[in-house]
Amino acid sequence: MLTPRFAKGYVSYASSVLVSSLSVAVLAVSVLPGVFTGGGTRPWRRGRVEDLRASAQEAKDGAAAAFYEVDTAQRELRITLETIAAADSSPQAARAAADFATLSDRVDNVSAHYITVVDAHDLDSAQLDADGANRARQALTAARTELGTVKGELARFAQRLAPLQERAESQLAQVAPAVERARQALRAATEALDAARAAGTRADEPAAALAALGPELRLLGEGAGRHGVQATIRRAEDVSRRATALAADVARLPERAAEIDRRLSSLRTRADAIANRAEQVEPVLSELRRRFTAPCWQDLQHVPEQAAASVAEARELLGRAGRARDEQRFGEATEGLTTVHALLGRTDEAVGAARERLRLLNEVSSDPSREIERTQFAVRDAQRLAMAGRSVPDPRHAGPLDAAVTRLERAVADLEHGGRHPDYWRFLSETEGVRATAAAVVEEIRAGRA
């Protein structure tokens, strides 16, 4: 039990403690409002702005990554389209290029909008408030979403291009080997030419042909990207073919020289033989003039002088070819020999025509029946073929054959009424024409039945 004195002191102590407690409470109440107003407001708002700034920065980083991915995809597709265009000129490739141009315009617009959004919001600015940070975050998020959309469109477009790209790459894979083969062929031709010159052969013509391939090699070096895949492959194959042929020609130069020598000797001998035969044409013409009418020999009367002129021309050409061979202009020599061969062939035929004419006229004048029977047999053979398996001949065949029969009858009648000197050459020409008509009908019938 407390004494009155002690109790009084305890009450006094408790009162003082209570007062102190109340004072602290009052002080706390008086201080607390200051936390939410006045000096305590700024730190709280700054924290909220920084959170929004960080969120906006995150959106900006995401949009930047999306922009980079879109830009990379667009550039890769552009390279792919260039590859396809170089290798493929099909309508599908042209449509793909047009579609990409449209899609690329859309991508450019989205990219430009993204750049505009980035430029419009400075996230590092000290004046950035909560509303500004929030607007920036929303705008950058929308830009990122839009970039993601066009990225998906680019990916789908790339999938559509896959078959064209595969085909183009397959064709491009042929370019390098083709160009390498062309280079190797040129190298082989150059080595063959050097070896020929070392052996004493001038080989000017192959050297000029090889030099002409220089520009083609330069064009091959410019690549398929500039000239197209197919054009480059064709050019490489052409260079390979020409260079290989040049190497073979150079290797054959000694053989060509020997061949030209043989042809020169042979054609000189033939020219001499034709000249000798041409000298014998005049006696044949004299006999033709004496025994037959003018239409039988008029076309032959200039054969001797024409043959002499042709032989003289041939000998002159042979001289030029010989000089070209000595100077190792083998192409020129070969061309000259070819001309001489054709000229002597025509001359030989003309010289032989006079003697052959005399032989034919002798045969028909002594017994024209053999020529008539020969021609009648040709016509009857054609008529039998035209009637085979038919009761009535085809008018397309019957008409020419009937005309041929009439023509033969008229030729025989003219011969019989020609007097002492009928035109045997006209008769032979007519019978030959009749046989040609019959042969044409036979050929037509067989072709139709085949």
XYZ file of C-alpha atoms in Angstrom:
450
model
C 0.000 0.000 0.000
C 1.456 3.323 -0.978
C 2.068 5.994 1.469
C 0.304 9.286 0.832
C 3.607 11.004 0.082
C 4.738 8.322 -2.319
C 1.348 8.212 -3.972
C 1.371 11.928 -4.496
C 4.794 11.697 -6.170
C 3.680 8.857 -8.384
C 0.650 10.814 -9.496
C 2.850 13.794 -10.257
C 5.237 11.577 -12.299
C 2.406 9.939 -14.192
C 0.930 13.300 -14.989
C 4.224 14.523 -16.354
C 4.594 11.390 -18.470
C 1.083 11.767 -19.817
C 1.743 15.397 -20.667
C 4.938 14.454 -22.423
C 3.141 11.733 -24.340
C 0.405 14.121 -25.351
C 2.994 16.668 -26.430
C 4.706 14.091 -28.635
C 1.378 13.070 -30.117
C 0.421 16.648 -30.818
C 3.817 17.284 -32.356
C 3.477 14.212 -34.524
C 0.050 15.323 -35.667
C 1.375 18.754 -36.432
C 4.302 17.335 -38.388
C 2.416 14.621 -40.398
C 0.529 16.976 -42.685
C 3.845 18.329 -43.834
C 4.703 14.981 -45.247
C 1.858 15.258 -47.817
C 1.978 18.994 -48.394
C 4.625 21.600 -48.736
C 8.221 20.247 -48.792
C 7.270 16.490 -49.058
C 5.356 16.705 -52.406
C 8.333 16.990 -54.855
C 10.196 13.709 -54.061
C 7.067 11.610 -54.515
C 6.209 13.057 -57.969
C 9.791 12.781 -59.146
C 9.735 9.068 -58.444
C 6.586 8.617 -60.517
C 8.072 10.521 -63.501
C 11.223 8.435 -63.354
C 9.163 5.265 -63.435
C 7.255 6.514 -66.487
C 10.502 7.663 -68.128
C 11.972 4.176 -67.609
C 8.832 2.590 -69.078
C 9.009 4.924 -72.076
C 12.712 4.123 -72.506
C 11.899 0.433 -72.492
C 9.295 1.025 -75.198
C 11.858 3.061 -77.138
C 14.450 0.270 -76.916
C 11.893 -2.270 -78.087
C 10.890 -0.071 -81.013
C 14.565 0.447 -81.928
C 15.135 -3.313 -81.969
C 12.039 -3.801 -84.105
C 13.192 -1.042 -86.460
C 16.592 -2.715 -86.853
C 14.962 -6.084 -87.588
C 12.624 -4.525 -90.163
C 15.483 -2.653 -91.827
C 17.596 -5.823 -91.969
C 14.730 -7.882 -93.401
C 13.995 -5.214 -96.013
C 17.632 -5.017 -97.124
C 17.919 -8.807 -97.335
C 14.774 -8.988 -99.439
C 16.095 -6.265 -101.719
C 19.287 -8.285 -102.271
C 17.193 -11.396 -102.907
C 15.091 -9.538 -105.496
C 18.260 -8.302 -107.215
C 19.505 -11.895 -107.372
C 16.205 -13.074 -108.837
C 16.136 -10.229 -111.366
C 19.658 -11.105 -112.520
C 18.760 -14.747 -113.057
C 15.068 -14.740 -113.942
C 13.196 -12.704 -116.537
C 9.907 -14.564 -116.118
C 6.563 -12.825 -115.462
C 6.572 -14.276 -111.937
C 9.855 -12.552 -111.180
C 8.539 -9.262 -112.584
C 5.412 -9.504 -110.429
C 7.523 -10.242 -107.356
C 9.593 -7.117 -108.003
C 6.455 -4.992 -108.370
C 4.917 -6.442 -105.197
C 8.112 -5.771 -103.269
C 8.157 -2.169 -104.439
C 4.654 -1.699 -103.006
C 5.557 -3.434 -99.755
C 8.808 -1.495 -99.521
C 6.914 1.797 -99.771
C 4.743 0.716 -96.829
C 7.819 -0.301 -94.819
C 9.450 3.054 -95.560
C 6.366 4.899 -94.356
C 6.263 2.898 -91.099
C 9.989 3.445 -90.578
C 9.619 7.158 -91.208
C 6.782 7.323 -88.675
C 8.958 5.549 -86.103
C 11.768 8.058 -86.649
C 9.295 10.929 -86.292
C 8.033 9.514 -82.975
C 11.590 9.131 -81.652
C 12.451 12.694 -82.644
C 9.258 14.031 -81.018
C 9.980 12.633 -77.541
C 13.180 13.509 -75.696
C 13.279 11.054 -72.829
C 16.479 12.606 -71.446
C 14.932 16.054 -71.032
C 14.832 17.410 -67.412
C 11.485 19.049 -68.241
C 9.833 15.696 -69.038
C 6.748 15.354 -66.848
C 4.526 12.378 -66.153
C 2.074 13.155 -68.966
C 4.882 13.606 -71.472
C 6.546 10.379 -70.414
C 3.252 8.542 -70.644
C 2.538 9.926 -74.129
C 6.034 8.956 -75.238
C 5.562 5.421 -73.956
C 2.258 5.046 -75.747
C 3.565 6.473 -79.032
C 6.705 4.344 -78.973
C 4.707 1.229 -78.106
C 2.372 1.908 -81.044
C 5.368 2.435 -83.343
C 6.858 -0.848 -82.152
C 3.582 -2.648 -82.819
C 3.404 -1.167 -86.341
C 6.992 -2.183 -87.019
C 6.178 -5.699 -85.838
C 3.272 -5.826 -88.280
C 5.386 -4.902 -91.321
C 8.095 -7.277 -90.152
C 5.514 -10.062 -90.354
C 4.539 -8.917 -93.858
C 8.190 -8.992 -94.910
C 8.581 -12.499 -93.497
C 5.531 -13.754 -95.395
C 6.775 -12.100 -98.573
C 10.144 -13.834 -98.100
C 8.344 -17.173 -97.892
C 6.572 -16.431 -101.182
C 9.912 -15.649 -102.789
C 11.517 -18.921 -101.687
C 10.841 -20.900 -104.934
C 12.045 -18.032 -107.132
C 15.079 -17.543 -104.927
C 15.904 -21.255 -105.081
C 15.706 -21.262 -108.855
C 17.800 -18.098 -109.148
C 20.468 -19.405 -106.818
C 20.579 -22.642 -108.790
C 21.204 -20.680 -111.970
C 23.735 -18.435 -110.265
C 25.605 -21.531 -109.164
C 26.238 -22.259 -112.849
C 27.899 -18.906 -113.502
C 31.206 -19.394 -111.700
C 31.981 -22.813 -113.258
C 31.035 -21.542 -116.727
C 33.261 -18.483 -116.382
C 36.102 -20.626 -115.057
C 35.791 -22.985 -118.020
C 35.983 -19.986 -120.344
C 39.128 -18.741 -118.621
C 40.745 -22.171 -118.827
C 39.877 -22.475 -122.522
C 41.413 -19.068 -123.208
C 44.503 -20.057 -121.258
C 44.826 -23.272 -123.268
C 44.420 -21.390 -126.560
C 47.074 -18.878 -125.514
C 49.495 -21.656 -124.584
C 48.870 -23.430 -127.906
C 49.505 -20.208 -129.799
C 52.757 -19.582 -127.911
C 53.906 -23.120 -128.674
C 53.100 -22.731 -132.382
C 55.041 -19.483 -132.602
C 57.959 -21.038 -130.773
C 57.964 -23.720 -133.484
C 58.230 -21.069 -136.198
C 54.570 -20.773 -137.209
C 53.294 -17.220 -137.497
C 49.660 -18.079 -136.734
C 48.514 -14.500 -137.347
C 44.888 -15.446 -137.948
C 44.465 -17.459 -134.730
C 46.239 -14.689 -132.847
C 43.784 -12.101 -134.185
C 40.842 -14.354 -133.334
C 42.207 -14.849 -129.820
C 42.649 -11.094 -129.367
C 39.009 -10.622 -130.375
C 38.000 -12.648 -127.322
C 39.587 -10.095 -124.981
C 36.498 -7.849 -124.718
C 34.342 -10.910 -124.064
C 36.582 -11.864 -121.148
C 36.271 -8.338 -119.771
C 32.476 -8.555 -119.921
C 32.606 -11.882 -118.103
C 34.674 -10.212 -115.399
C 31.943 -7.608 -114.862
C 29.722 -10.386 -113.571
C 26.172 -11.630 -113.840
C 24.860 -8.839 -111.664
C 25.438 -6.387 -114.487
C 24.738 -8.503 -117.553
C 22.307 -11.126 -116.238
C 22.833 -14.770 -115.387
C 21.698 -16.375 -118.633
C 23.550 -13.828 -120.781
C 26.726 -14.389 -118.759
C 26.445 -18.170 -119.029
C 25.841 -17.942 -122.787
C 28.807 -15.596 -123.172
C 31.024 -17.921 -121.129
C 29.968 -20.930 -123.196
C 30.590 -19.010 -126.430
C 34.048 -17.953 -125.263
C 34.833 -21.546 -124.239
C 33.680 -22.889 -127.604
C 35.608 -20.313 -129.628
C 38.751 -20.608 -127.535
C 38.655 -24.412 -127.730
C 38.220 -24.233 -131.501
C 41.140 -21.793 -131.708
C 43.379 -24.129 -129.733
C 42.405 -26.986 -132.051
C 43.070 -24.834 -135.133
C 46.479 -23.843 -133.838
C 47.313 -27.486 -133.156
C 46.233 -28.322 -136.721
C 48.310 -25.632 -138.406
C 51.009 -28.038 -139.679
C 48.307 -30.408 -140.922
C 46.424 -27.530 -142.570
C 49.597 -26.457 -144.360
C 50.108 -29.970 -145.717
C 46.433 -30.202 -146.735
C 46.621 -26.891 -148.594
C 49.736 -28.113 -150.399
C 47.891 -31.264 -151.497
C 44.865 -29.308 -152.689
C 47.050 -26.837 -154.603
C 48.742 -29.678 -156.448
C 45.463 -31.481 -157.154
C 43.671 -28.395 -158.464
C 46.593 -27.425 -160.676
C 46.487 -30.911 -162.223
C 42.730 -30.679 -162.706
C 43.012 -27.249 -164.349
C 45.534 -28.661 -166.833
C 43.267 -31.630 -167.572
C 40.231 -29.408 -168.189
C 42.295 -27.170 -170.447
C 43.267 -30.205 -172.532
C 39.657 -31.403 -172.694
C 38.465 -27.914 -173.660
C 40.712 -28.059 -176.709
C 38.776 -31.136 -177.837
C 35.391 -29.417 -177.651
C 35.774 -27.656 -181.009
C 35.903 -30.883 -183.057
C 32.785 -32.097 -181.208
C 30.995 -28.844 -182.007
C 32.012 -29.179 -185.670
C 30.368 -32.605 -185.819
C 27.234 -31.293 -184.067
C 26.982 -28.435 -186.561
C 27.444 -30.784 -189.517
C 24.907 -33.425 -188.503
C 22.224 -31.661 -186.446
C 20.107 -28.529 -186.613
C 21.177 -25.314 -184.866
C 18.868 -25.707 -181.805
C 20.812 -28.880 -180.972
C 24.138 -27.091 -180.453
C 23.644 -23.303 -180.288
C 23.890 -23.171 -176.479
C 27.270 -24.933 -176.651
C 29.100 -22.913 -179.276
C 30.866 -20.636 -176.745
C 32.059 -23.466 -174.510
C 35.690 -23.536 -175.785
C 36.443 -19.853 -175.168
C 34.516 -19.842 -171.864
C 36.455 -22.893 -170.700
C 39.763 -21.293 -171.618
C 38.854 -18.123 -169.687
C 37.725 -20.139 -166.664
C 40.928 -22.175 -166.614
C 43.012 -18.995 -166.821
C 41.058 -17.496 -163.921
C 41.488 -20.683 -161.915
C 45.257 -20.631 -162.426
C 45.443 -17.021 -161.283
C 43.435 -17.845 -158.145
C 45.704 -20.823 -157.493
C 48.705 -18.511 -157.633
C 47.153 -16.219 -155.028
C 46.284 -19.174 -152.820
C 49.850 -20.435 -153.079
C 51.234 -17.065 -151.975
C 48.768 -16.938 -149.083
C 49.881 -20.406 -148.007
C 53.561 -19.380 -148.120
C 52.726 -16.398 -145.907
C 50.801 -18.721 -143.570
C 47.491 -16.993 -144.265
C 45.810 -20.361 -144.237
C 42.252 -19.077 -144.072
C 42.699 -16.948 -147.186
C 44.417 -19.807 -148.977
C 41.621 -22.237 -148.130
C 38.962 -19.764 -149.290
C 40.770 -19.310 -152.605
C 41.023 -23.063 -153.126
C 37.305 -23.448 -152.481
C 36.568 -20.837 -155.158
C 38.855 -22.591 -157.635
C 37.235 -25.957 -156.942
C 33.766 -24.567 -157.713
C 34.981 -22.762 -160.854
C 36.687 -25.836 -162.260
C 33.628 -27.932 -161.441
C 31.388 -25.683 -163.553
C 33.947 -25.584 -166.352
C 34.380 -29.351 -166.342
C 30.624 -29.786 -166.568
C 30.393 -27.373 -169.504
C 33.245 -29.084 -171.338
C 31.699 -32.503 -170.773
C 28.269 -31.267 -171.919
C 29.352 -31.005 -175.545
C 30.548 -34.594 -175.756
C 27.497 -35.824 -173.773
C 25.210 -33.887 -176.127
C 26.749 -35.574 -179.132
C 26.338 -38.998 -177.520
C 22.641 -38.433 -176.701
C 21.861 -37.058 -180.136
C 23.618 -39.988 -181.800
C 21.548 -42.452 -179.763
C 18.171 -40.823 -180.378
C 18.815 -40.178 -184.048
C 19.691 -43.824 -184.646
C 16.765 -45.247 -182.613
C 14.255 -42.843 -180.947
C 12.056 -45.767 -179.859
C 14.237 -46.515 -176.836
C 13.727 -42.986 -175.503
C 10.000 -43.202 -176.194
C 9.632 -46.549 -174.427
C 11.660 -45.364 -171.473
C 9.385 -42.363 -171.070
C 6.181 -44.356 -171.573
C 7.278 -46.816 -168.898
C 7.780 -43.957 -166.382
C 4.287 -42.602 -167.124
C 2.584 -46.031 -166.927
C 4.351 -46.793 -163.647
C 3.022 -43.540 -162.191
C -0.482 -44.322 -163.516
C -0.478 -47.779 -161.891
C 0.553 -46.279 -158.563
C -2.167 -43.630 -158.854
C -4.844 -46.323 -159.446
C -3.626 -48.706 -156.716
C -6.565 -49.374 -154.368
C -8.829 -46.944 -156.250
C -11.490 -47.213 -158.921
C -11.080 -43.599 -159.965
C -7.730 -41.744 -159.801
C -7.292 -38.677 -157.700
C -7.686 -35.584 -159.946
C -4.526 -34.152 -158.399
C -2.609 -37.066 -159.918
C -4.673 -37.816 -162.996
C -4.425 -34.266 -164.372
C -0.599 -34.020 -164.491
C -0.282 -37.565 -165.828
C -2.821 -36.953 -168.610
C -0.950 -33.785 -169.538
C 2.321 -35.736 -169.576
C 0.847 -38.314 -171.980
C -0.351 -35.545 -174.305
C 3.064 -33.877 -174.136
C 4.834 -37.124 -175.047
C 2.493 -37.789 -177.971
C 3.076 -34.288 -179.305
C 6.886 -34.693 -179.001
C 6.767 -37.984 -180.913
C 4.570 -36.426 -183.607
C 6.928 -33.469 -183.997
C 9.847 -35.846 -184.316
C 8.107 -37.919 -186.966
C 7.199 -34.834 -189.018
C 10.550 -33.158 -188.593
C 11.864 -34.153 -191.982
C 15.462 -35.164 -192.611
C 16.824 -33.071 -189.716
C 14.351 -33.032 -186.848
C 15.067 -31.175 -183.611
C 16.301 -34.147 -181.621
C 17.414 -31.962 -178.718
C 13.916 -30.539 -178.277
C 12.548 -34.076 -178.371
C 14.980 -35.177 -175.640
C 14.086 -32.140 -173.573
C 10.380 -32.943 -173.850
C 10.798 -36.588 -172.868
C 12.935 -35.601 -169.918
C 10.203 -33.167 -168.842
C 7.556 -35.910 -169.081
C 9.627 -38.252 -166.915
C 10.125 -35.462 -164.365
C 6.338 -34.950 -164.166
C 5.763 -38.673 -163.603
C 8.434 -38.787 -160.906
C 6.853 -35.817 -159.118
C 3.437 -37.515 -159.093
C 4.961 -40.728 -157.710
C 6.703 -38.821 -154.962
C 3.509 -36.981 -154.035
C 1.469 -40.230 -153.878
C 4.056 -41.948 -151.676
C 4.306 -38.958 -149.380
C 0.516 -38.879 -148.950
C 0.322 -42.575 -148.171
C 3.210 -42.401 -145.712
